[in-house]
Amino acid sequence: MKRYVVVPRPTKHAALRACDRCPRVLLSQPVLFAGLLTAHTVGDRHGENLFAHAIARQGGEAGE
């Protein structure tokens, strides 16, 4: 009996192919900024980070 079990893991290429199959839905800038404001209001730091990065990916300015 083997001591370790080998678990097959997807490669980088397989992950990239999977991303191409389901295109990401891009939200509009006002929706992202509203989400950022809401996350800031309730004190959700992780939400703020996610919304700020989504805005940056679309080329917007989130402020610092």
Short mmCIF file of C-alpha atoms in Angstrom, two decimals:
data_model
loop_
_atom_site.label_atom_id
_atom_site.label_comp_id
_atom_site.label_asym_id
_atom_site.label_seq_id
_atom_site.Cartn_x
_atom_site.Cartn_y
_atom_site.Cartn_z
CA MET A 1 0.00 0.00 0.00
CA LYS A 2 1.29 3.46 -0.92
CA ARG A 3 2.01 5.90 1.82
CA TYR A 4 1.01 8.96 -0.20
CA VAL A 5 -1.88 9.38 -2.60
CA VAL A 6 -1.16 11.43 -5.69
CA VAL A 7 -3.98 13.89 -6.35
CA PRO A 8 -4.11 15.11 -9.93
CA ARG A 9 -4.13 18.90 -10.04
CA PRO A 10 -5.13 21.07 -12.99
CA THR A 11 -2.28 22.74 -14.76
CA LYS A 12 -2.04 26.42 -15.55
CA HIS A 13 -3.06 25.73 -19.15
CA ALA A 14 -6.15 23.79 -18.10
CA ALA A 15 -7.17 26.63 -15.80
CA LEU A 16 -6.75 29.18 -18.58
CA ARG A 17 -8.83 27.06 -20.95
CA ALA A 18 -11.57 26.87 -18.32
CA CYS A 19 -11.54 30.68 -18.00
CA ASP A 20 -12.05 31.05 -21.75
CA ARG A 21 -15.16 28.86 -21.65
CA CYS A 22 -17.10 31.10 -19.29
CA PRO A 23 -16.49 34.80 -19.90
CA ARG A 24 -16.48 37.01 -16.81
CA VAL A 25 -19.44 39.35 -16.43
CA LEU A 26 -18.18 42.91 -16.14
CA LEU A 27 -20.23 45.27 -14.00
CA SER A 28 -20.56 48.94 -14.86
CA GLN A 29 -18.41 51.51 -13.09
CA PRO A 30 -21.32 53.08 -11.14
CA VAL A 31 -22.32 49.67 -9.76
CA LEU A 32 -18.74 48.95 -8.66
CA PHE A 33 -18.37 52.36 -7.01
CA ALA A 34 -21.72 51.90 -5.23
CA GLY A 35 -20.49 48.53 -3.93
CA LEU A 36 -17.23 50.13 -2.80
CA LEU A 37 -19.15 52.85 -0.96
CA THR A 38 -21.44 50.29 0.68
CA ALA A 39 -18.50 48.13 1.77
CA HIS A 40 -16.78 51.20 3.21
CA THR A 41 -19.96 52.28 5.04
CA VAL A 42 -20.42 48.91 6.77
CA GLY A 43 -16.69 48.55 7.48
CA ASP A 44 -16.12 45.52 5.24
CA ARG A 45 -12.40 45.77 4.46
CA HIS A 46 -12.34 42.63 2.32
CA GLY A 47 -15.29 43.91 0.27
CA GLU A 48 -13.56 47.26 -0.16
CA ASN A 49 -10.46 45.49 -1.42
CA LEU A 50 -12.43 43.36 -3.89
CA PHE A 51 -14.38 46.31 -5.29
CA ALA A 52 -11.27 48.51 -5.51
CA HIS A 53 -9.42 45.83 -7.47
CA ALA A 54 -12.41 45.29 -9.79
CA ILE A 55 -12.49 49.02 -10.49
CA ALA A 56 -8.75 49.06 -11.14
CA ARG A 57 -9.05 46.12 -13.55
CA GLN A 58 -11.53 48.15 -15.59
CA GLY A 59 -9.21 51.16 -15.61
CA GLY A 60 -11.03 53.33 -13.06
CA GLU A 61 -9.69 55.23 -10.12
CA ALA A 62 -10.60 54.02 -6.64
CA GLY A 63 -8.59 56.51 -4.59
CA GLU A 64 -6.24 55.70 -1.77
#
